[in-house]
Every structure is written in C-alpha cells, then in structure tokens.
mmCIF file of C-alpha atoms and ligand atoms in Angstrom:
data_model
loop_
_atom_site.group_PDB
_atom_site.id
_atom_site.type_symbol
_atom_site.label_atom_id
_atom_site.label_comp_id
_atom_site.label_asym_id
_atom_site.label_seq_id
_atom_site.Cartn_x
_atom_site.Cartn_y
_atom_site.Cartn_z
ATOM 1 C CA UNK L 854 -67.681 -2.565 -56.297
ATOM 2 C CA UNK L 855 -65.659 -2.195 -59.504
ATOM 3 C CA UNK L 856 -62.547 -1.102 -57.635
ATOM 4 C CA UNK L 857 -62.569 -4.183 -55.475
ATOM 5 C CA UNK L 858 -60.198 -6.946 -56.771
ATOM 6 C CA UNK L 859 -61.925 -10.137 -57.603
ATOM 7 C CA UNK L 860 -61.597 -12.974 -55.091
ATOM 8 C CA UNK L 861 -60.224 -16.233 -56.380
ATOM 9 C CA UNK L 862 -60.325 -19.676 -54.886
ATOM 10 C CA UNK L 863 -56.561 -20.434 -55.586
ATOM 11 C CA UNK L 864 -55.220 -17.016 -54.532
ATOM 12 C CA UNK L 865 -57.604 -16.023 -51.645
ATOM 13 C CA UNK L 866 -59.545 -19.011 -50.420
ATOM 14 C CA UNK L 867 -57.537 -22.031 -50.538
ATOM 15 C CA UNK L 868 -54.726 -20.488 -48.349
ATOM 16 C CA UNK L 869 -57.272 -20.022 -45.555
ATOM 17 C CA UNK L 870 -57.532 -23.800 -45.071
ATOM 18 C CA UNK L 871 -54.747 -25.476 -43.248
ATOM 19 C CA UNK L 872 -53.315 -28.972 -43.914
ATOM 20 C CA UNK L 873 -55.056 -30.131 -40.739
ATOM 21 C CA UNK L 874 -58.384 -28.666 -42.001
ATOM 22 C CA UNK L 875 -58.028 -30.544 -45.351
ATOM 23 C CA UNK L 876 -57.006 -33.847 -43.749
ATOM 24 C CA UNK L 877 -59.682 -33.832 -41.081
ATOM 25 C CA UNK L 878 -62.551 -32.818 -43.438
ATOM 26 C CA UNK L 879 -61.882 -35.435 -46.189
ATOM 27 C CA UNK L 880 -63.364 -38.337 -44.311
ATOM 28 C CA UNK L 881 -66.413 -36.168 -43.774
ATOM 29 C CA UNK L 882 -66.786 -35.966 -47.523
ATOM 30 C CA UNK L 883 -65.764 -32.371 -47.904
ATOM 31 C CA UNK L 884 -62.400 -31.633 -49.802
ATOM 32 C CA UNK L 885 -61.296 -28.101 -48.638
ATOM 33 C CA UNK L 886 -58.443 -28.265 -51.139
ATOM 34 C CA UNK L 887 -60.922 -28.618 -54.041
ATOM 35 C CA UNK L 888 -62.796 -25.500 -55.574
ATOM 36 C CA UNK L 889 -65.689 -27.692 -56.609
ATOM 37 C CA UNK L 890 -66.211 -29.223 -53.124
ATOM 38 C CA UNK L 891 -65.855 -25.944 -51.451
ATOM 39 C CA UNK L 892 -68.269 -24.505 -53.719
ATOM 40 C CA UNK L 893 -70.781 -27.208 -53.329
ATOM 41 C CA UNK L 894 -70.659 -27.062 -49.558
ATOM 42 C CA UNK L 895 -70.301 -23.204 -49.445
ATOM 43 C CA UNK L 896 -73.202 -22.322 -47.409
ATOM 44 C CA UNK L 897 -72.334 -24.968 -44.700
ATOM 45 C CA UNK L 898 -68.743 -23.997 -44.701
ATOM 46 C CA UNK L 899 -69.643 -20.239 -44.240
ATOM 47 C CA UNK L 900 -72.066 -21.001 -41.441
ATOM 48 C CA UNK L 901 -69.452 -23.106 -39.554
ATOM 49 C CA UNK L 902 -66.492 -20.663 -39.947
ATOM 50 C CA UNK L 903 -68.556 -17.541 -39.144
ATOM 51 C CA UNK L 904 -70.236 -19.197 -36.187
ATOM 52 C CA UNK L 905 -66.954 -20.300 -34.698
ATOM 53 C CA UNK L 906 -68.026 -23.973 -34.957
ATOM 54 C CA UNK L 907 -65.227 -24.881 -37.448
ATOM 55 C CA UNK L 908 -62.384 -25.128 -37.070
ATOM 56 C CA UNK L 909 -63.332 -26.715 -33.701
ATOM 57 C CA UNK L 910 -61.684 -24.846 -30.809
ATOM 58 C CA UNK L 911 -60.435 -28.202 -29.467
ATOM 59 C CA UNK L 912 -58.262 -28.418 -32.556
ATOM 60 C CA UNK L 913 -56.157 -25.545 -31.268
ATOM 61 C CA UNK L 914 -56.660 -23.564 -34.465
ATOM 62 C CA UNK L 915 -57.726 -19.932 -34.418
ATOM 63 C CA UNK L 916 -61.207 -19.015 -35.304
ATOM 64 C CA UNK L 917 -61.765 -17.192 -38.605
ATOM 65 C CA UNK L 918 -61.613 -13.568 -38.223
ATOM 66 C CA UNK L 919 -64.405 -11.433 -39.712
ATOM 67 C CA UNK L 920 -62.125 -10.401 -42.632
ATOM 68 C CA UNK L 921 -61.601 -14.036 -43.524
ATOM 69 C CA UNK L 922 -65.390 -14.691 -43.250
ATOM 70 C CA UNK L 923 -66.096 -11.587 -45.406
ATOM 71 C CA UNK L 924 -63.567 -12.789 -47.991
ATOM 72 C CA UNK L 925 -65.400 -16.123 -48.346
ATOM 73 C CA UNK L 926 -68.694 -14.359 -48.634
ATOM 74 C CA UNK L 927 -67.429 -12.137 -51.397
ATOM 75 C CA UNK L 928 -66.057 -15.236 -53.320
ATOM 76 C CA UNK L 929 -69.574 -16.691 -53.011
ATOM 77 C CA UNK L 930 -71.374 -13.496 -54.079
ATOM 78 C CA UNK L 931 -68.970 -12.943 -56.844
ATOM 79 C CA UNK L 932 -69.737 -16.387 -58.489
ATOM 80 C CA UNK L 933 -67.004 -18.707 -57.309
ATOM 81 C CA UNK L 934 -64.086 -17.676 -59.486
ATOM 82 C CA UNK L 935 -61.339 -20.360 -59.717
HETATM 83 C C1 HEM I 1447 -69.750 -28.181 -44.092
HETATM 84 C C2 HEM I 1447 -69.010 -27.713 -43.040
HETATM 85 C C3 HEM I 1447 -68.319 -28.610 -42.091
HETATM 86 C C4 HEM I 1447 -68.881 -29.728 -41.348
HETATM 87 C C5 HEM I 1447 -70.271 -30.322 -41.566
HETATM 88 C C6 HEM I 1447 -67.864 -30.314 -40.458
HETATM 89 C C7 HEM I 1447 -67.939 -31.320 -39.702
HETATM 90 C C8 HEM I 1447 -66.897 -31.827 -38.882
HETATM 91 C C9 HEM I 1447 -66.901 -33.053 -38.202
HETATM 92 C C10 HEM I 1447 -68.211 -33.923 -37.967
HETATM 93 C C11 HEM I 1447 -65.690 -33.160 -37.559
HETATM 94 C C12 HEM I 1447 -65.250 -34.358 -36.626
HETATM 95 C C13 HEM I 1447 -65.749 -34.089 -35.315
HETATM 96 C C14 HEM I 1447 -64.843 -33.091 -34.559
HETATM 97 O O1 HEM I 1447 -63.588 -33.292 -34.548
HETATM 98 O O2 HEM I 1447 -65.350 -32.118 -33.858
HETATM 99 C C15 HEM I 1447 -64.900 -32.102 -37.964
HETATM 100 C C16 HEM I 1447 -63.573 -31.854 -37.652
HETATM 101 C C17 HEM I 1447 -62.833 -30.847 -37.934
HETATM 102 N N1 HEM I 1447 -63.118 -29.887 -38.838
HETATM 103 FE FE1 HEM I 1447 -64.983 -29.649 -39.794
HETATM 104 N N2 HEM I 1447 -66.737 -29.469 -40.623
HETATM 105 C C18 HEM I 1447 -67.020 -28.441 -41.642
HETATM 106 C C19 HEM I 1447 -66.141 -27.516 -42.055
HETATM 107 C C20 HEM I 1447 -64.817 -27.296 -41.661
HETATM 108 C C21 HEM I 1447 -64.070 -26.188 -42.125
HETATM 109 C C22 HEM I 1447 -64.576 -25.093 -42.978
HETATM 110 C C23 HEM I 1447 -62.942 -26.343 -41.456
HETATM 111 C C24 HEM I 1447 -61.745 -25.253 -41.472
HETATM 112 C C25 HEM I 1447 -61.842 -24.069 -41.658
HETATM 113 C C26 HEM I 1447 -62.886 -27.478 -40.590
HETATM 114 C C27 HEM I 1447 -61.946 -27.929 -39.724
HETATM 115 C C28 HEM I 1447 -61.918 -29.024 -38.920
HETATM 116 C C29 HEM I 1447 -60.950 -29.456 -38.254
HETATM 117 C C30 HEM I 1447 -59.498 -28.864 -37.958
HETATM 118 C C31 HEM I 1447 -61.368 -30.670 -37.568
HETATM 119 C C32 HEM I 1447 -60.574 -31.532 -36.572
HETATM 120 C C33 HEM I 1447 -60.891 -31.295 -35.088
HETATM 121 C C34 HEM I 1447 -59.976 -31.976 -34.203
HETATM 122 O O3 HEM I 1447 -59.717 -33.284 -34.498
HETATM 123 O O4 HEM I 1447 -59.363 -31.590 -33.281
HETATM 124 N N3 HEM I 1447 -64.217 -28.149 -40.764
HETATM 125 N N4 HEM I 1447 -65.677 -31.348 -38.785
#
C-alpha cells in the first residue's frame, strides 16, 4: 500500500471526465469538474461508470476501463484527496 502513489482529484480523477461529461451532467445537478460534487456523488458515479451505464453508449464515448474504475475506487478509499 505504502508504495502506491496517492490518487488526487486534480491529477488523476478530473482528467477522466470529458468536456461533454461535465456539460451534460451539470443540469442533472452533478458538477464533474468539482471535487466536492464528485465526492458527494461518489457512490452513484462509481456505480454508473463501473456498470457501463455512464457515459451512455449513445453518447459515443467509450466505457470506462477497469483501470479507470479502480483508480476512482482508490481515490474514494484513500479519503478523496484534492
Ligand atoms: C450520479 C451519477 C449519474 C447520474 C444519475 C447520471 C444521469 C444522467 C442522466 C439522467 C442523463 C440524461 C439522459 C441521457 O442522456 O441518458 C445523463 C446523460 C449523460 N451523462 Fe450521466 N449520470 C451520472 C454520471 C455520469 C458520469 C460519471 C459520466 C461520465 C463519466 C456521465 C456522462 C453523461 C453523458 C456524456 C451524458 C449525455 C449523453 C448524451 O446526450 O448522449 N454521467 N446522465
């Protein structure tokens, strides 16, 4: 564990959300560009990306890879570092 680099929102998590993701989710009340908002909705976000529900296949965006999902999970488990 101690050898694993810490996961930060700015460096590791924020870049996984595209401009399209951010724009489409703002009206739904989730600001994917904000650490506070992503943290507040972390369980639902993780469930949707790991389940392949979000981003919707109809958006043309690729589904998150297992590595991306794991990175998000580690960010959660490590206490939501900025
Ligand atoms: C709390 C979790 C989330 C909820 C409840 C949620 C809900 C929704 C809803 C209701 C829509 C509009 C209906 C639709 O276009 O299918 C939508 C659209 C969309 N969401 Fe999410 N979403 C969540 C997380 C995410 C995440 C984490 C991403 C990106 C990684 C994302 C990307 C998108 C995109 C790109 C669209 C637009 C699809 C299109 O217009 O083609 N969403 N979401």
